[in-house]
PDB file of C-alpha atoms in Angstrom:
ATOM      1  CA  UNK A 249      33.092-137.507 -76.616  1.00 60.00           C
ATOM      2  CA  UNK A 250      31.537-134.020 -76.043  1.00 74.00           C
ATOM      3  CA  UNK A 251      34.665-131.531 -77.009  1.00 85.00           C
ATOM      4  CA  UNK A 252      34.738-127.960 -74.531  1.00 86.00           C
ATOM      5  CA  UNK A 253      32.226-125.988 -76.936  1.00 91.00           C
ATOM      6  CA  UNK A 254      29.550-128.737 -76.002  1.00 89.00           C
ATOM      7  CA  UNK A 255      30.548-128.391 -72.468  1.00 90.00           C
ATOM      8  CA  UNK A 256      29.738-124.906 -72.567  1.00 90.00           C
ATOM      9  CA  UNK A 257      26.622-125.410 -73.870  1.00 91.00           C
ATOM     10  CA  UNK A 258      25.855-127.097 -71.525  1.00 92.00           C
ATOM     11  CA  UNK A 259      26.847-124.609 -68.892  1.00 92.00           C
ATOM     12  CA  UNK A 260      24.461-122.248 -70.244  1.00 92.00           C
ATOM     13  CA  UNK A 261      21.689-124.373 -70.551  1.00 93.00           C
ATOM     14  CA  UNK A 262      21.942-125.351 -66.765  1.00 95.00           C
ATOM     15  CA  UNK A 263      22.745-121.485 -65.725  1.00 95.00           C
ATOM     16  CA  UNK A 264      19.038-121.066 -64.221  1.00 96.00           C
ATOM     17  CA  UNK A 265      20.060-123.919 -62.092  1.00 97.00           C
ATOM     18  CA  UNK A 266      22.139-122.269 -60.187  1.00 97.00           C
ATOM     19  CA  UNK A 267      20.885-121.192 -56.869  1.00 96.00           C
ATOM     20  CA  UNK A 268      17.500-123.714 -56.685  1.00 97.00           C
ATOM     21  CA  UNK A 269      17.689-126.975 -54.103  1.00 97.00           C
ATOM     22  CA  UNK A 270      18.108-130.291 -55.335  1.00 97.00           C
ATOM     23  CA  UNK A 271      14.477-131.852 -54.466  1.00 96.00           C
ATOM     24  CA  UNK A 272      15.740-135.406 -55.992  1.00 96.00           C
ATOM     25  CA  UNK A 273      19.118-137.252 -56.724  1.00 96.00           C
ATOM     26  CA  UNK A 274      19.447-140.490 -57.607  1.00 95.00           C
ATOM     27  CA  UNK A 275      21.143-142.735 -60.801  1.00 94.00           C
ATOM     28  CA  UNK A 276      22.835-145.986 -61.304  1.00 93.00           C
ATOM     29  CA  UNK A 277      25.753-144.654 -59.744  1.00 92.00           C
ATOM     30  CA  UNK A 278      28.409-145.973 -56.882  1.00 90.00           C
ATOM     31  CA  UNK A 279      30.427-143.436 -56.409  1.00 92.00           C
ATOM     32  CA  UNK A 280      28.300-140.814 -54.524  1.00 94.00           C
ATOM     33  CA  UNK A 281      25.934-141.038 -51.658  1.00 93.00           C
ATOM     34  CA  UNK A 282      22.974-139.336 -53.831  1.00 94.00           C
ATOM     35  CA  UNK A 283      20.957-138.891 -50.869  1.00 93.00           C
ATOM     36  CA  UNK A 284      23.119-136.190 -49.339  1.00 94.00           C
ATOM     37  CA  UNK A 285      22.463-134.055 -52.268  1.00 95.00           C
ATOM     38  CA  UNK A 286      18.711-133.572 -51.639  1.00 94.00           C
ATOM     39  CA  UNK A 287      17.883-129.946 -50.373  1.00 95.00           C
ATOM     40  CA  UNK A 288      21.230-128.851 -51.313  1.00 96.00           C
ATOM     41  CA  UNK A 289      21.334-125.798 -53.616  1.00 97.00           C
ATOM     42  CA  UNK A 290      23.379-125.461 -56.187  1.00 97.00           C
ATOM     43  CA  UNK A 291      26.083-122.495 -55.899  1.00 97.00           C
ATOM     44  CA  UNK A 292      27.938-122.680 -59.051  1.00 95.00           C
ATOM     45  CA  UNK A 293      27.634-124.556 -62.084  1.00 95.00           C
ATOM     46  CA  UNK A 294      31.284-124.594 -63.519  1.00 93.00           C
ATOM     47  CA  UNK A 295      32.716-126.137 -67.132  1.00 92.00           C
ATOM     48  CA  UNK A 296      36.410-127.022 -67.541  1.00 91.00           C
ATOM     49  CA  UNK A 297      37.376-128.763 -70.712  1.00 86.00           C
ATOM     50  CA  UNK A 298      35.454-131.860 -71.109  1.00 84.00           C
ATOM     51  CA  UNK A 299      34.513-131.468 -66.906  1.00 91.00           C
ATOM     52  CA  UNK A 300      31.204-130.286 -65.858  1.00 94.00           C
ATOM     53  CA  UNK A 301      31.615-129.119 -61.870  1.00 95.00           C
ATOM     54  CA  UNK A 302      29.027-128.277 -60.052  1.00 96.00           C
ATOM     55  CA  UNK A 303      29.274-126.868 -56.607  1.00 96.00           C
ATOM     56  CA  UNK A 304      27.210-127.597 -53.322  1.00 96.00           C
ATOM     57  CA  UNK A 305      27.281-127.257 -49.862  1.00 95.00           C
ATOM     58  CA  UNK A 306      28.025-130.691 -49.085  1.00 94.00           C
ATOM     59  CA  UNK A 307      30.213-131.900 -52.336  1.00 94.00           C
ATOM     60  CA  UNK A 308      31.728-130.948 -55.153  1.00 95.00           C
ATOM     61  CA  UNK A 309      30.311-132.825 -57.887  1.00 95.00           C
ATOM     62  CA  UNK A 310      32.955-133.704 -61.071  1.00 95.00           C
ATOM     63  CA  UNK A 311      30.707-134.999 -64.356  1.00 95.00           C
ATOM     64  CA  UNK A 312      33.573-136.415 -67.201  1.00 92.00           C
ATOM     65  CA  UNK A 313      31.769-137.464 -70.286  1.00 87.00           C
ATOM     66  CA  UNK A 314      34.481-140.111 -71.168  1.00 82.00           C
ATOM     67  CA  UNK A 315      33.763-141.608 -74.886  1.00 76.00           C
ATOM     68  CA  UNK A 316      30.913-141.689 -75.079  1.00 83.00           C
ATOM     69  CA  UNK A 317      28.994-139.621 -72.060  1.00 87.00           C
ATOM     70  CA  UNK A 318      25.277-137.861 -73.187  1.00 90.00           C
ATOM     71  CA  UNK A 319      23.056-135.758 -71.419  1.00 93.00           C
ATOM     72  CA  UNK A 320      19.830-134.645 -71.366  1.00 93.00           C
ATOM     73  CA  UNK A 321      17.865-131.646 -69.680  1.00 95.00           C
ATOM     74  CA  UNK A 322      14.573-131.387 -69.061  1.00 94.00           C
ATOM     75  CA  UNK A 323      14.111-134.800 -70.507  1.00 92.00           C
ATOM     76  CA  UNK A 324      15.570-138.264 -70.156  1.00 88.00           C
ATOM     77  CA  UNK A 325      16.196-141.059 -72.594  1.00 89.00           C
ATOM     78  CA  UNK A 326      15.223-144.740 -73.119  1.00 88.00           C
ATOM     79  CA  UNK A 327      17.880-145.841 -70.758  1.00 92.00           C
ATOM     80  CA  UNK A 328      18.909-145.552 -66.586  1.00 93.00           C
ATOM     81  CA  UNK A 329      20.707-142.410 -66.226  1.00 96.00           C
ATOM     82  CA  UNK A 330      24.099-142.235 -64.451  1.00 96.00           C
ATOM     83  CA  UNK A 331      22.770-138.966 -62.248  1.00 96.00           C
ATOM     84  CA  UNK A 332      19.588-137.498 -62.270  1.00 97.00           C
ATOM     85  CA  UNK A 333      18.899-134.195 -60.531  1.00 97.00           C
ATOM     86  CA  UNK A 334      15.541-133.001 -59.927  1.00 97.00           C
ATOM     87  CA  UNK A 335      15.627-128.895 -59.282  1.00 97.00           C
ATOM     88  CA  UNK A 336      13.058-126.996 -57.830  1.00 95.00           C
ATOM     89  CA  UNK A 337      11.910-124.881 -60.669  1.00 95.00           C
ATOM     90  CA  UNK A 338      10.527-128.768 -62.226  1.00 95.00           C
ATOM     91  CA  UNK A 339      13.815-129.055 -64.208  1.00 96.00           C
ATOM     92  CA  UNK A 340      15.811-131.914 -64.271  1.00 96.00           C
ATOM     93  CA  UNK A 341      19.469-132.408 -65.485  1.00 96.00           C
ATOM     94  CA  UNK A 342      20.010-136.005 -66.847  1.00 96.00           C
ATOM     95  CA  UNK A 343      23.522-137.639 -67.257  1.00 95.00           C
ATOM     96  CA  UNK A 344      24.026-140.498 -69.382  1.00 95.00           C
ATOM     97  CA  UNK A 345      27.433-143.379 -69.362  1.00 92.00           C
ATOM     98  CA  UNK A 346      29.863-140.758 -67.742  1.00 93.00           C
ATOM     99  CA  UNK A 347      32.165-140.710 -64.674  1.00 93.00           C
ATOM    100  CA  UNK A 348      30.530-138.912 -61.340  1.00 95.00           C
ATOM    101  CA  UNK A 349      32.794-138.848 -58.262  1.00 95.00           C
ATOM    102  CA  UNK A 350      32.957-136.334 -55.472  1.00 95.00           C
ATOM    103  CA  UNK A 351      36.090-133.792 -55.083  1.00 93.00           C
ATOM    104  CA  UNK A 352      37.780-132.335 -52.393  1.00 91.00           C
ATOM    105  CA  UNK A 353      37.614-128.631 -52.626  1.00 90.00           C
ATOM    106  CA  UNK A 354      41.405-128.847 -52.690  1.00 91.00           C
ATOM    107  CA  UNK A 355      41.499-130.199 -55.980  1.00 92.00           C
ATOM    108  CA  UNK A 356      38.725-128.022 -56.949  1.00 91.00           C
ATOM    109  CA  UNK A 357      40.665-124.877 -56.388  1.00 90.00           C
ATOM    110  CA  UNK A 358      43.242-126.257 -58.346  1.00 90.00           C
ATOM    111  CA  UNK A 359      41.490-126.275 -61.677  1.00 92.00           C
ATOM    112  CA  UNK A 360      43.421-124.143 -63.881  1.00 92.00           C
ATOM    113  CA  UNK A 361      41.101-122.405 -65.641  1.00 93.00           C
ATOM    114  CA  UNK A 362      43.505-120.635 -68.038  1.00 95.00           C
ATOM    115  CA  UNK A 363      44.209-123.460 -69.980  1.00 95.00           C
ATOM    116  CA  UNK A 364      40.637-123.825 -70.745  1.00 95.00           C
ATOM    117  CA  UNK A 365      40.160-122.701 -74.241  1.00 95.00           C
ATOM    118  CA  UNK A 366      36.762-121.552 -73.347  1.00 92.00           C
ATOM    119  CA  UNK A 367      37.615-119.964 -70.275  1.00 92.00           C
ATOM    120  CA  UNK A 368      37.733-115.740 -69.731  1.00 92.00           C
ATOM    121  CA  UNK A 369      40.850-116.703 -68.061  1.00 94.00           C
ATOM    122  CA  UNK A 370      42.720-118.699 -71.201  1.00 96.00           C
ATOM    123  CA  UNK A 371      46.457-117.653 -71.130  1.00 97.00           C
ATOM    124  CA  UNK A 372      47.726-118.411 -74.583  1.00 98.00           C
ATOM    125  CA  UNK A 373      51.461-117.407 -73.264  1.00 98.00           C
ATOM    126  CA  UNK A 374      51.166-120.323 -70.649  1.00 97.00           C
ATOM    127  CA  UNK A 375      50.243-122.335 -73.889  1.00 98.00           C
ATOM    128  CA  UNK A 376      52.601-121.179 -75.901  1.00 98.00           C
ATOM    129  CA  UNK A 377      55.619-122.135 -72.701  1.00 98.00           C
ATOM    130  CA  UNK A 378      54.158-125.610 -72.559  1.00 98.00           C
ATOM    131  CA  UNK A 379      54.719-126.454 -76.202  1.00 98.00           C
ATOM    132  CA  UNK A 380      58.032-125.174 -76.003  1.00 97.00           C
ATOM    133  CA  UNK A 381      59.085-126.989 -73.172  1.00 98.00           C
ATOM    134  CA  UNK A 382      58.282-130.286 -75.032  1.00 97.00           C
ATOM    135  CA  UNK A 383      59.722-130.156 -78.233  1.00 97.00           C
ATOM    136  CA  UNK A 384      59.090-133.705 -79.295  1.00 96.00           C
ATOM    137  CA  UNK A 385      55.441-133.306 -78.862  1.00 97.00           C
ATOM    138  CA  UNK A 386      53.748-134.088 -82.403  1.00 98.00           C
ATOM    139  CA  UNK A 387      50.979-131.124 -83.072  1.00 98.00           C
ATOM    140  CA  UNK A 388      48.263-134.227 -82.747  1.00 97.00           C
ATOM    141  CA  UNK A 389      48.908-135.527 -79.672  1.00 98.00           C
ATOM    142  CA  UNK A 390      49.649-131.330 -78.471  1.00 98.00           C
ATOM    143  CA  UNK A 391      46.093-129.979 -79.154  1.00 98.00           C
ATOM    144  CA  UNK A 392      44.697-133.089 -77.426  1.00 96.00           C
ATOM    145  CA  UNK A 393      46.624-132.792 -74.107  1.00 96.00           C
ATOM    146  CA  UNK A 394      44.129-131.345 -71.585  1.00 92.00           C
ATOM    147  CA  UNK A 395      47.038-129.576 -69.905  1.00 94.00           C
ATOM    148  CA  UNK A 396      47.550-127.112 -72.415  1.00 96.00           C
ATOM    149  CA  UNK A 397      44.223-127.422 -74.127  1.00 96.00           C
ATOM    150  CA  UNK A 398      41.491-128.202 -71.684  1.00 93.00           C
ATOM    151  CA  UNK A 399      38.651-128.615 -74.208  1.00 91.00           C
ATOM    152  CA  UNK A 400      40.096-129.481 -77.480  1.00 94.00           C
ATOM    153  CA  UNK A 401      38.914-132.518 -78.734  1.00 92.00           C
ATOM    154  CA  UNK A 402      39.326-135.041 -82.035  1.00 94.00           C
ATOM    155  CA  UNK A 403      37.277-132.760 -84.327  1.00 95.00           C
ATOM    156  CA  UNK A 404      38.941-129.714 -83.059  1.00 96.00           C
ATOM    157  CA  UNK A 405      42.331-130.511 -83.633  1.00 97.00           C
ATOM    158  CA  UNK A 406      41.630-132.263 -86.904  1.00 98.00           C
ATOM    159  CA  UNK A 407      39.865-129.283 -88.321  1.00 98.00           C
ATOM    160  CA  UNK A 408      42.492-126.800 -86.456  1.00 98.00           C
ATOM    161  CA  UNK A 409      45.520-128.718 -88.464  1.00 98.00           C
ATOM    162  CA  UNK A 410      44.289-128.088 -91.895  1.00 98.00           C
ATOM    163  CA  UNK A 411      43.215-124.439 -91.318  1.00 98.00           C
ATOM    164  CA  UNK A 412      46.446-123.401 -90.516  1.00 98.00           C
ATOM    165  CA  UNK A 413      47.644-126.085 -92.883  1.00 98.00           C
ATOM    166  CA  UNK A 414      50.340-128.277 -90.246  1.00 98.00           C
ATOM    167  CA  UNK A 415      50.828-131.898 -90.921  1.00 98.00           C
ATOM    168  CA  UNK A 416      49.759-133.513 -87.529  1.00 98.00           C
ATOM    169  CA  UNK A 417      53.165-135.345 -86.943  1.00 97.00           C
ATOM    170  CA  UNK A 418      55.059-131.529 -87.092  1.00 98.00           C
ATOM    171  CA  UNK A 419      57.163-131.926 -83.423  1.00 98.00           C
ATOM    172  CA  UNK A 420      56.322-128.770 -81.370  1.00 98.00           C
ATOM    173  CA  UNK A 421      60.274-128.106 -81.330  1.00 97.00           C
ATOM    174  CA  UNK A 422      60.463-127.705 -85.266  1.00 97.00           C
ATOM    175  CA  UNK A 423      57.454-125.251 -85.260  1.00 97.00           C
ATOM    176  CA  UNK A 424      58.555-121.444 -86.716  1.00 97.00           C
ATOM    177  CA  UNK A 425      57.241-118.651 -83.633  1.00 97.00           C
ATOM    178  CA  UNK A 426      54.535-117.479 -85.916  1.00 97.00           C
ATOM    179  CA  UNK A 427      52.996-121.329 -86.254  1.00 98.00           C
ATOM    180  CA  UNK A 428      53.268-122.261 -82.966  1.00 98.00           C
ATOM    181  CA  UNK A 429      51.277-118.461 -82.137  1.00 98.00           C
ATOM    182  CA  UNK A 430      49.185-119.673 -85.043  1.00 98.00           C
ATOM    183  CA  UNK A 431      48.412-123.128 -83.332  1.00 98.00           C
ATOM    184  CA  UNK A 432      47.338-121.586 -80.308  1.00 98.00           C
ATOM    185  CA  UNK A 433      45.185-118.801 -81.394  1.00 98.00           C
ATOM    186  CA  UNK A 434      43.498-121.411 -83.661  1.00 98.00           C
ATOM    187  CA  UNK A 435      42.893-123.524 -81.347  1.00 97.00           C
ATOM    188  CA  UNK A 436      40.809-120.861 -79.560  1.00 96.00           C
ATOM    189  CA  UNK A 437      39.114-119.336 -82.670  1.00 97.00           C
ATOM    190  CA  UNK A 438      38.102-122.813 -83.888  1.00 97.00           C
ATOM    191  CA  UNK A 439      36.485-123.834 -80.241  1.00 96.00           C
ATOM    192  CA  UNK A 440      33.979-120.180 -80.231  1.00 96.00           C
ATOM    193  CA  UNK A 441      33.648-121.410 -84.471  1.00 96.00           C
ATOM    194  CA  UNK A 442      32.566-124.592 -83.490  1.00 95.00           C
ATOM    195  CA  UNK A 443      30.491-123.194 -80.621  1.00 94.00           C
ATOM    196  CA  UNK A 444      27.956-121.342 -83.100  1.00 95.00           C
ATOM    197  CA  UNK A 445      28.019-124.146 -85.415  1.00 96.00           C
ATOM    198  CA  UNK A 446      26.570-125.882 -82.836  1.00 93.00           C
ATOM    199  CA  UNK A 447      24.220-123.543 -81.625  1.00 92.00           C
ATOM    200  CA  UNK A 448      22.508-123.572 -85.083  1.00 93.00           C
ATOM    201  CA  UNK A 449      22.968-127.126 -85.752  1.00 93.00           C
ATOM    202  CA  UNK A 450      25.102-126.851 -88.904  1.00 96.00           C
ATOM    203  CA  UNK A 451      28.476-127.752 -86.690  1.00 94.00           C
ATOM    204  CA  UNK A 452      29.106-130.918 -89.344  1.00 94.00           C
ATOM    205  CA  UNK A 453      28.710-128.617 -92.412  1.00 95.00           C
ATOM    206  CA  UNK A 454      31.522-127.296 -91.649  1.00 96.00           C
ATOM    207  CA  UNK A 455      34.179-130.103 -91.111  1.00 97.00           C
ATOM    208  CA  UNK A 456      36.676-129.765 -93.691  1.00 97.00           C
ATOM    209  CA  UNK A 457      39.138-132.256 -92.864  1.00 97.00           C
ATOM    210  CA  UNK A 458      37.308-134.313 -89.566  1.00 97.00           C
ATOM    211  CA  UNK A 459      35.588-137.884 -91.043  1.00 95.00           C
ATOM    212  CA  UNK A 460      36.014-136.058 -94.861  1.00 97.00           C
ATOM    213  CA  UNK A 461      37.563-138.062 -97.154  1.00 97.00           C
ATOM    214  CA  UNK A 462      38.657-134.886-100.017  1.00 97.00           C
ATOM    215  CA  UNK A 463      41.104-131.809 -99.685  1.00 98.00           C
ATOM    216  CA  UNK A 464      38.478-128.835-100.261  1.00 97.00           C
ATOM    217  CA  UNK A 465      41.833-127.489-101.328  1.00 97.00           C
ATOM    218  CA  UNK A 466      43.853-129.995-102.823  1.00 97.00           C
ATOM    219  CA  UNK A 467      40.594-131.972-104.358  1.00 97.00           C
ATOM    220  CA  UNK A 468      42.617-134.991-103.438  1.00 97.00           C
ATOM    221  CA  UNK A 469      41.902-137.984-101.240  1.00 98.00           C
ATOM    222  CA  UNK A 470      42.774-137.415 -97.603  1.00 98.00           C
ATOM    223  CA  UNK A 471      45.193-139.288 -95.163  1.00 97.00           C
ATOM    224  CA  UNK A 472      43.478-141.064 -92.711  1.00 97.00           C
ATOM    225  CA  UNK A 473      45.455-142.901 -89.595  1.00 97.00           C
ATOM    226  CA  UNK A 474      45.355-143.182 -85.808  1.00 97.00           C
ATOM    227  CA  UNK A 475      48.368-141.324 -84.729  1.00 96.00           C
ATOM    228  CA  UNK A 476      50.264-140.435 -81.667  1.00 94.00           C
ATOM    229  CA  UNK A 477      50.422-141.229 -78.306  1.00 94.00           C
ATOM    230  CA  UNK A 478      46.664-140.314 -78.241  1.00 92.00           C
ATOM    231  CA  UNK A 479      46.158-142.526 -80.591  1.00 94.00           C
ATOM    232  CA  UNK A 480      43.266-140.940 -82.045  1.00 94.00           C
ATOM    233  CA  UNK A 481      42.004-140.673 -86.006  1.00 96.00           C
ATOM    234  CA  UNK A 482      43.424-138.065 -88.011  1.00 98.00           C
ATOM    235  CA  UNK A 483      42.629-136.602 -91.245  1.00 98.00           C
ATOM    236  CA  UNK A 484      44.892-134.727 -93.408  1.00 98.00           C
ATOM    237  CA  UNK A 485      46.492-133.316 -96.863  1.00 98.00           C
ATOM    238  CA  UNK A 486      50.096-134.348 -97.573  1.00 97.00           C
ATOM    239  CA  UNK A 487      50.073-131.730-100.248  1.00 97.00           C
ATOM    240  CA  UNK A 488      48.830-128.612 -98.225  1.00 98.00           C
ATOM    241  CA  UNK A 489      49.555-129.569 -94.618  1.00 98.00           C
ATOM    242  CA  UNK A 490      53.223-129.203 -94.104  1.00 97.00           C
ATOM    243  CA  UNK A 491      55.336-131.377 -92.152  1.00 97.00           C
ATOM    244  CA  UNK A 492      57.670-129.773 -89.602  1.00 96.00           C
ATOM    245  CA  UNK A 493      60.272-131.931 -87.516  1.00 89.00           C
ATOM    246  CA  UNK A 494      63.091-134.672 -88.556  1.00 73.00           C
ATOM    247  CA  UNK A 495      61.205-136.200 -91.989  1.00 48.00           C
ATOM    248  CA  UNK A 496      60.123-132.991 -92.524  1.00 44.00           C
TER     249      UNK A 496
END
């Protein structure tokens, strides 16, 4: 699943996008007349967490790249893709097995954009009151919960854990104020890390804990479990990652 950083790539990469028509839409999907989108232009090309939004007259398009959602610009693939968009300019955006659907513009203005870790507008205070308010919450379902971290995905909270060295089943409620700050500011710093990883193609030399097997630190093996509500892999260091809550 693309995580917020790769979201934001692709934000920039469609930025000269924004303002051209739409000369062709079409795709294998069902849940948008593509047809009304040709001759639209395109007045805003928006990212929020794992959402790409972009903004016409006639819709509000709402791309979620699920599990296992690709895309493509300026060039396709060896399979159908979900949406195509031809732009003026020549270029073409390609989306592969994600979720299109149409918004209202009432649920488009009610994005909130500061609990995008990417976002200008990122509130870590707002962050900081939802953890507190939910003091059960284990930190690996808490980084994963798009309501307080739009953006953070399974490689971002795995590698956000052992930097600030938290065992992912700490409860939220047992965190000292200066971990739970910690937590949140990480979970920032991490996402604009990862970001120029990725710009330079080097993002997976720098996993420390996410599909690794070794503590850098510890130089012993790893934990490795699905965990949580979210159910998702984790990868940690019972030696330097501590536990904070009832078996702590």
């Amino acid at each position: 699943m693309p995580e917020g950083p790769s979201l934001y790539l692709l934000k920039e990469q469609t930025a000269r996008f924004v303002g051209q028509d739409i000369l062709r839409a079409d795709g294998n999907t069902w849940a948008i007349d593509t047809a009304r989108l040709a001759g639209q232009p395109i007045l805003a090309i928006h990212t929020w967490g794992k959402h790409l939004l972009i903004d016409t007259p006639v819709m509000v398009l709402r791309i979620h790249f699920l599990l296992f959602g690709t895309y493509r610009i300026d060039e396709g693939r060896d399979k159908p893709p979900r949406l195509s968009l031809e732009m003026a300019d020549g270029g073409v955006m390609n989306f592969y097995a994600c979720s299109v659907k149409e918004i209202d513009r009432d649920t488009f203005a009610a994005y909130d954009f500061s609990a995008d870790v990417m976002s200008a507008q990122w509130d870590p205070k707002k962050a900081r009151k939802k953890l507190r308010a939910r003091p059960d919450l284990l930190a690996c379902d808490a980084l994963l919960d798009q309501d307080i971290f739009s953006g953070v995905g399974n490689i971002i909270k795995n590698e956000v854990l052992f930097r600030i060295r938290l065992h992912p089943l700490s409860t939220m409620g047992a965190l000292p104020p200066a971990k739970l700050r910690q937590l949140v500011d990480e979970a920032r710093q991490y996402s604009f890390d990862f970001l120029e990883w990725k710009r330079q193609f080097v993002l997976k030399q720098h996993w420390q804990a996410h599909a690794q097997r070794t503590c850098p630190r510890c130089h012993i093996p790893f934990h490795k479990a699905k965990l949580g509500q979210s159910d998702r892999r984790s990868f940690w260091c019972e030696r330097c990652q501590k536990r904070y809550g009832d078996a702590e």
